[in-house]
mmCIF file of C-alpha atoms in Angstrom:
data_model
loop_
_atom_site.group_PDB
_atom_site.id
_atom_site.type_symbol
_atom_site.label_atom_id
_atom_site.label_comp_id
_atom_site.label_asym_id
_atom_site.label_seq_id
_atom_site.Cartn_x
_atom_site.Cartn_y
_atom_site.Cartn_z
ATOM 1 C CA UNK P 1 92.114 63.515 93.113
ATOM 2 C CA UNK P 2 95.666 65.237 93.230
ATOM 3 C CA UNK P 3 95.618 65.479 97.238
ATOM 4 C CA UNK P 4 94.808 62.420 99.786
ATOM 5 C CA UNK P 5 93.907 65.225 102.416
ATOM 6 C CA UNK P 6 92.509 68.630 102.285
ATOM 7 C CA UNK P 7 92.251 70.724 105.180
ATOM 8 C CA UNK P 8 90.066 73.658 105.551
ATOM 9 C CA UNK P 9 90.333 76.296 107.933
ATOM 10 C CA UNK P 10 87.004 77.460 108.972
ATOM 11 C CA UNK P 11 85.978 81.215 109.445
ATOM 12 C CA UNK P 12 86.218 83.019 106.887
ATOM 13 C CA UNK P 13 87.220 80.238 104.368
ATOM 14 C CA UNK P 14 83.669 77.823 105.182
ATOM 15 C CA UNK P 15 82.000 79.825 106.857
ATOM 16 C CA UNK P 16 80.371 83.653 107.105
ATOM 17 C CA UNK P 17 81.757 84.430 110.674
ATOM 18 C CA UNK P 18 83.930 88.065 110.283
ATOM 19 C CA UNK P 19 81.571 90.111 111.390
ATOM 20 C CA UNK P 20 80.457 88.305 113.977
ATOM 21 C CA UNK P 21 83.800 87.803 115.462
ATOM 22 C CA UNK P 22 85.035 91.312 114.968
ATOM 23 C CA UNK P 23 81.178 92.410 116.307
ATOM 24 C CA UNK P 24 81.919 90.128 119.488
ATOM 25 C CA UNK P 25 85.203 91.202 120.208
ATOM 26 C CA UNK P 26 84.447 94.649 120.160
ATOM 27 C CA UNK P 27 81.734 94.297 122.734
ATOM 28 C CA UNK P 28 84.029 92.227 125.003
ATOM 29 C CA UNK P 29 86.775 95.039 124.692
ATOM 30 C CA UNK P 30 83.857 97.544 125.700
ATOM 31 C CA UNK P 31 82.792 95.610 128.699
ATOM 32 C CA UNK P 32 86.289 95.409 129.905
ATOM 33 C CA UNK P 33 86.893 99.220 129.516
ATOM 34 C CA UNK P 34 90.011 98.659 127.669
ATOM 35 C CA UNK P 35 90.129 100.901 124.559
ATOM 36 C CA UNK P 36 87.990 100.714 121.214
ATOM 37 C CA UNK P 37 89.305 98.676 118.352
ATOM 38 C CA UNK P 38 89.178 99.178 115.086
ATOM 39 C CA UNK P 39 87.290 96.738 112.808
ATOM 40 C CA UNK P 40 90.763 96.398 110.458
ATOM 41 C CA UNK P 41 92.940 95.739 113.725
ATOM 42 C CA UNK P 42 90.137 92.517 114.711
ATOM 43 C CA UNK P 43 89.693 91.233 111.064
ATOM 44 C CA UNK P 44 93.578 91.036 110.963
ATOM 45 C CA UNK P 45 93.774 88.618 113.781
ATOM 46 C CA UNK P 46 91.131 85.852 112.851
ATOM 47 C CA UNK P 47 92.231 82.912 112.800
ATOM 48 C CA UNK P 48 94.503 82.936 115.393
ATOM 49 C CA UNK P 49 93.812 81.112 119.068
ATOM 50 C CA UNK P 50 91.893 83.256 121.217
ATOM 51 C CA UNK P 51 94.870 84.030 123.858
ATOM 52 C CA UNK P 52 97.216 84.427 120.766
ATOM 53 C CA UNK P 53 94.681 87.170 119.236
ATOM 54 C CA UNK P 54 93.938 88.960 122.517
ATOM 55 C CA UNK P 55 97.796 89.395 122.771
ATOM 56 C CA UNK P 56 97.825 90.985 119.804
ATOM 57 C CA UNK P 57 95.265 92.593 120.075
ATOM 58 C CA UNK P 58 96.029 94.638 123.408
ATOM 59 C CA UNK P 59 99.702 94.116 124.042
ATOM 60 C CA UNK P 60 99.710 95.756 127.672
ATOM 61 C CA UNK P 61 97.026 93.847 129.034
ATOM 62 C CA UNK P 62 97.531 92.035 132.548
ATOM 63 C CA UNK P 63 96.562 88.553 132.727
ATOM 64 C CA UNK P 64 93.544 89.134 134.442
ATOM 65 C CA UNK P 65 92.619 91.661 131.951
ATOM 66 C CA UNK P 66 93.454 89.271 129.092
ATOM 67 C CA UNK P 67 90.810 86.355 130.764
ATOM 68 C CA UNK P 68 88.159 89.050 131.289
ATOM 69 C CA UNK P 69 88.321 89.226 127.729
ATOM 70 C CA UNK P 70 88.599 85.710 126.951
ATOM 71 C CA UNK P 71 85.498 85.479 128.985
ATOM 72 C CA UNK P 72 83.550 88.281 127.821
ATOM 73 C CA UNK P 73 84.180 87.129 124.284
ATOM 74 C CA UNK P 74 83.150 83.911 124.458
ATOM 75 C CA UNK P 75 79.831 85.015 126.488
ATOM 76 C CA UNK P 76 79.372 87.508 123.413
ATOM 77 C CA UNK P 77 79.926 84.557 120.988
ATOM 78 C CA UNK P 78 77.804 82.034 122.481
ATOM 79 C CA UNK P 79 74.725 84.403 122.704
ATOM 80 C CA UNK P 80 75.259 85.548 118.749
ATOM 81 C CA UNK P 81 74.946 81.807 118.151
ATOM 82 C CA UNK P 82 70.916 81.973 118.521
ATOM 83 C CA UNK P 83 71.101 83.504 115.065
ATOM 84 C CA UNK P 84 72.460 80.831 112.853
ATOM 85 C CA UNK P 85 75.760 81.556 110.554
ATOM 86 C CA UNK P 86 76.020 80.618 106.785
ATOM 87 C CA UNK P 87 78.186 78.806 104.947
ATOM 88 C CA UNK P 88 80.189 80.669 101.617
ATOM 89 C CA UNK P 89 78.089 80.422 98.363
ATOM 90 C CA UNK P 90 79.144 76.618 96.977
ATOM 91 C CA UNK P 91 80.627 75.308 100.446
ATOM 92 C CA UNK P 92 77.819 72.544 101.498
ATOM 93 C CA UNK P 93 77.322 71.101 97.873
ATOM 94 C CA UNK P 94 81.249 71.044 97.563
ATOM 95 C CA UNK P 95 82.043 69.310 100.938
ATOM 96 C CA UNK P 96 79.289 66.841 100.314
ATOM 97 C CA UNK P 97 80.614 66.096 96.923
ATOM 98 C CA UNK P 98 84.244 65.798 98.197
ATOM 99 C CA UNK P 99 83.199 63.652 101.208
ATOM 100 C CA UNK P 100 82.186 61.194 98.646
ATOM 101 C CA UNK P 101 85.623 60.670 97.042
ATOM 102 C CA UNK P 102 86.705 57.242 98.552
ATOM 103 C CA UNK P 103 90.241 58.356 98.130
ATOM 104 C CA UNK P 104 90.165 61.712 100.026
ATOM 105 C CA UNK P 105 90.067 62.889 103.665
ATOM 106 C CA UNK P 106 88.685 65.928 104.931
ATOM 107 C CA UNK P 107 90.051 67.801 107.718
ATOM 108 C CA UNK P 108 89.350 71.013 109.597
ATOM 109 C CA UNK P 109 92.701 73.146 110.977
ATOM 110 C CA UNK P 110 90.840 76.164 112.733
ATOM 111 C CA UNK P 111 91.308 79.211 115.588
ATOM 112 C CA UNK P 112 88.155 78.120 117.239
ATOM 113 C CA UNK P 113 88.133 76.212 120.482
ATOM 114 C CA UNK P 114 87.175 72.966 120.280
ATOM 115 C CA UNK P 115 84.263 73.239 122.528
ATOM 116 C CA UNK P 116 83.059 76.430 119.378
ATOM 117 C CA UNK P 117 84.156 73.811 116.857
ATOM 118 C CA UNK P 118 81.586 71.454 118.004
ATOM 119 C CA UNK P 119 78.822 73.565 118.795
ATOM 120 C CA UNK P 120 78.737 74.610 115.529
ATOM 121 C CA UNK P 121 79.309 71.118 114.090
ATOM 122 C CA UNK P 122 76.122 69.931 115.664
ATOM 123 C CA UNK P 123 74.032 72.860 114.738
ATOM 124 C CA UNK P 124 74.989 72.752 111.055
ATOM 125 C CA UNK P 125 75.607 69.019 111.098
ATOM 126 C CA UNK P 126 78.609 69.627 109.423
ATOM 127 C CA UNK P 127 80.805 67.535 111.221
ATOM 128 C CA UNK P 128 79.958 64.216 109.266
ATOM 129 C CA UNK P 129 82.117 65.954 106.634
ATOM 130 C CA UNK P 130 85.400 65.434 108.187
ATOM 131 C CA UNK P 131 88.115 62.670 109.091
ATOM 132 C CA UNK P 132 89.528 64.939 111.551
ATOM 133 C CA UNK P 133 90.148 68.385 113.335
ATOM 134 C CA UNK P 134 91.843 70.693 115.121
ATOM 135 C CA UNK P 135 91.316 73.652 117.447
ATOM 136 C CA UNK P 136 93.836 76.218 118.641
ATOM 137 C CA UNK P 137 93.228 75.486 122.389
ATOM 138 C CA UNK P 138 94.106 71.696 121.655
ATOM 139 C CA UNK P 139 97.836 72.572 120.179
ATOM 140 C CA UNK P 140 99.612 75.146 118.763
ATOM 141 C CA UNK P 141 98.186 78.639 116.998
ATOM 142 C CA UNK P 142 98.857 79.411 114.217
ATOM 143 C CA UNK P 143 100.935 80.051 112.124
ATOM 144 C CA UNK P 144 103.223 77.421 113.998
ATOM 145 C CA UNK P 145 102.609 74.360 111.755
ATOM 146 C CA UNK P 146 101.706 71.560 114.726
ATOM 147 C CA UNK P 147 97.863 71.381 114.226
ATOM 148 C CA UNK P 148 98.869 70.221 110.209
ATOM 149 C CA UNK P 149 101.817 68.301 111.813
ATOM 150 C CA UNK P 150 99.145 66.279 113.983
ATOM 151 C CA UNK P 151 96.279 66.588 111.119
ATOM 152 C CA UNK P 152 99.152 64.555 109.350
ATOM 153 C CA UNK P 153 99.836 61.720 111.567
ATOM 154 C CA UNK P 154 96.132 61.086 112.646
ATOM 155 C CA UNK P 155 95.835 60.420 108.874
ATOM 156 C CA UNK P 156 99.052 58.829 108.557
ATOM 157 C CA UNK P 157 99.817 60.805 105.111
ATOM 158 C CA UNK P 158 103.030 63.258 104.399
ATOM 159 C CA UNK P 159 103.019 66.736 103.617
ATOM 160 C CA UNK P 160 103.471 66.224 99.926
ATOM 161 C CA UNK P 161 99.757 64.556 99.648
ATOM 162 C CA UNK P 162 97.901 67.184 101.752
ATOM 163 C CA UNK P 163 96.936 70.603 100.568
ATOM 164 C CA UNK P 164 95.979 73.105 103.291
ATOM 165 C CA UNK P 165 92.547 75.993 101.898
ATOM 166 C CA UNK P 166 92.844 79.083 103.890
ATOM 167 C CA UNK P 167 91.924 82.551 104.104
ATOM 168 C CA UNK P 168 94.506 84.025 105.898
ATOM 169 C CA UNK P 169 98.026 84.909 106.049
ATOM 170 C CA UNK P 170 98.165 82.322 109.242
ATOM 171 C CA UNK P 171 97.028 79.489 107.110
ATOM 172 C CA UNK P 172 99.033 79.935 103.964
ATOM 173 C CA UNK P 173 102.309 80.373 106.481
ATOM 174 C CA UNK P 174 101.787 77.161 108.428
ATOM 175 C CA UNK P 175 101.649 75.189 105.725
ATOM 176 C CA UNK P 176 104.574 76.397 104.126
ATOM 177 C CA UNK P 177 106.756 75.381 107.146
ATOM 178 C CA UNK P 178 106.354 72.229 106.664
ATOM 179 C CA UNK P 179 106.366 72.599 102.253
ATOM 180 C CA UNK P 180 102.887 71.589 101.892
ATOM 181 C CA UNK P 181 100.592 72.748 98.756
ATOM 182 C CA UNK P 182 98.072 76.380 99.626
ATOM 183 C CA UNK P 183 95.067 77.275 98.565
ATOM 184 C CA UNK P 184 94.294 81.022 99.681
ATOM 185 C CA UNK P 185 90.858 81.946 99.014
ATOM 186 C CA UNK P 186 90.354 85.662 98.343
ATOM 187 C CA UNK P 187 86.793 86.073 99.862
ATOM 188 C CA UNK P 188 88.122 85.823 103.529
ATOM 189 C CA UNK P 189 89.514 88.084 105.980
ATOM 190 C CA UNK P 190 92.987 88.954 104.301
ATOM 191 C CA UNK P 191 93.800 90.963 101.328
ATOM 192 C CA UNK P 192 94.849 89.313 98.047
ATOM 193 C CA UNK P 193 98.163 90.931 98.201
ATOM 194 C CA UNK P 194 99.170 89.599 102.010
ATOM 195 C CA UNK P 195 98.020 85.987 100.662
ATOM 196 C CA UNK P 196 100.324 86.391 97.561
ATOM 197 C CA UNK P 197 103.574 86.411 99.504
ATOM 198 C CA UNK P 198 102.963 83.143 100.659
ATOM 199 C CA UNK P 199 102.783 81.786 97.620
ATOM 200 C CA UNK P 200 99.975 79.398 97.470
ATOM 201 C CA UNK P 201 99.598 76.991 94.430
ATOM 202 C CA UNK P 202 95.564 79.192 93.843
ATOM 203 C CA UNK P 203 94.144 82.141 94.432
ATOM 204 C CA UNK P 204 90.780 81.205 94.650
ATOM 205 C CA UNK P 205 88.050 84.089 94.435
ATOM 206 C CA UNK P 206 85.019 81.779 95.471
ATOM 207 C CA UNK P 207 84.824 78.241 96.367
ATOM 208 C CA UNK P 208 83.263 77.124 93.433
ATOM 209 C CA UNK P 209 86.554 78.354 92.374
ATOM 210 C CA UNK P 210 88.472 75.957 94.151
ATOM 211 C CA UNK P 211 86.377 72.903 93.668
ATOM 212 C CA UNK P 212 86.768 73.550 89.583
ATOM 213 C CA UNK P 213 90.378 73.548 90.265
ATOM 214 C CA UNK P 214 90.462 69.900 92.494
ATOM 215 C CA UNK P 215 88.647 67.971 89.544
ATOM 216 C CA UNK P 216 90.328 69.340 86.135
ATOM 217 C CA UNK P 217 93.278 67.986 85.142
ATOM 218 C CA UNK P 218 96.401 69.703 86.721
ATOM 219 C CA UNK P 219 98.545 69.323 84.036
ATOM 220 C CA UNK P 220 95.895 71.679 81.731
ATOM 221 C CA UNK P 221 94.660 74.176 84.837
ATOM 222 C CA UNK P 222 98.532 75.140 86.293
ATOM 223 C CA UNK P 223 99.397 77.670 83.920
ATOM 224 C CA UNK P 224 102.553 79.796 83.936
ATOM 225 C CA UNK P 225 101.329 83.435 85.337
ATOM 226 C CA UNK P 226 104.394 85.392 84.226
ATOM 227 C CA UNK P 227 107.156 86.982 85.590
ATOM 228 C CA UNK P 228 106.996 88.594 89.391
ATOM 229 C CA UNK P 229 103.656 86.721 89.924
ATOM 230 C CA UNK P 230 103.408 84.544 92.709
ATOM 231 C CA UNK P 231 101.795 81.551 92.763
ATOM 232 C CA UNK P 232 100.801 79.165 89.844
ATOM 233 C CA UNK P 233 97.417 79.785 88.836
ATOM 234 C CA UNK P 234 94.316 82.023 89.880
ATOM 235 C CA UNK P 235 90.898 81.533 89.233
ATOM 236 C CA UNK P 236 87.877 83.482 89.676
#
């Protein structure tokens, strides 16, 4: 293994969520009266902590207005939940087979709250997979780097030995604060083009993708892409 620590983000890079989030937040906006959103304008802030993304979202908004939401949202969210979400083609058999590297930690960096994060934890049982996690409402949203900062010291490892997998432009942005290695995978929530100027070592178009990458030999798979393209390899 290249990496002593790889941190995923979760919806939209593990798991199938968009359209539930961008189906919950529109019915919370409706409930609230405040005015329709385009699915575009809610895809483009996933991954963010839920205050952060509600800002965003409907810049105007009084604080009581922005909890109403909050609320609402969450209510929305929590009901969905009795119909389960998947995981990305290749995500369970991959985390399973990385969990078994005696040299690697697995870590979660995520926009959920933590009480989300371990809801859906338990009801996927996923949560045996990882050393470690963060939530938004714990620390800082993204893209401020302090959940990989933390992520770090919990694990006790440096920047250089961690790689951070991501869908989003938040993801591939945090990382690069602090100069560590990004994965953007292509199937999420943000176009291939946004992820490019962040310049992540992959562009990954499906997580088999990325798990071919992790166990060939980087000196073979990072291959020079030309001139004016950004990042080192892509694989899909």
């Amino acid at each position: 293994m290249r990496y002593r620590l790889v941190i995923f983000d979760w919806d939209g890079t593990l798991m199938d969520s968009a359209a539930r989030i961008v189906a919950c937040m529109q019915a919370a906006v409706h409930d609230i009266g405040w005015t329709p959103l385009s699915d575009a304008a809610v895809r483009d802030i996933i991954g963010l902590g839920l205050p952060e993304a509600i800002a965003k979202l409907c810049p105007g908004m009084t604080a009581e207005q922005r909890e109403h939401l909050r609320e609402r949202y969450a209510a929305h969210f929590v009901a969905a939940e009795r119909e389960p979400l998947h995981f990305f083609d290749g995500v369970a058999s991959g985390m399973m087979r990385l969990r078994g590297e005696s040299s690697l930690q697995l870590a979660v960096a995520t926009g959920k709250s933590r009480r989300g994060l371990d809801r859906i934890f338990t009801s996927t049982g996923s949560g045996e997979w990882f050393h470690a996690s963060r939530t938004a409402d714990e620390t800082l949203s993204k893209p401020h780097p302090r959940m990989l900062e933390e992520l770090l010291a919990e694990t006790r490892l440096t920047p250089e030995e961690a790689l951070m997998v991501g869908d989003t432009e938040y993801d591939m942005e945090m990382a690069r604060a602090l100069g560590m290695d990004r994965v953007a995978v292509t199937y999420g929530v943000h176009a291939r083009e946004r992820l490019a100027r962040s310049e992540p070592v992959l562009m990954a178009d499906t997580f088999s993708a990325l798990m071919d990458w992790l166990y060939v030999d980087h000196h073979d798979a990072v291959r020079d892409t030309g001139p004016g393209t950004v990042g080192r390899s892509e694989i899909s």
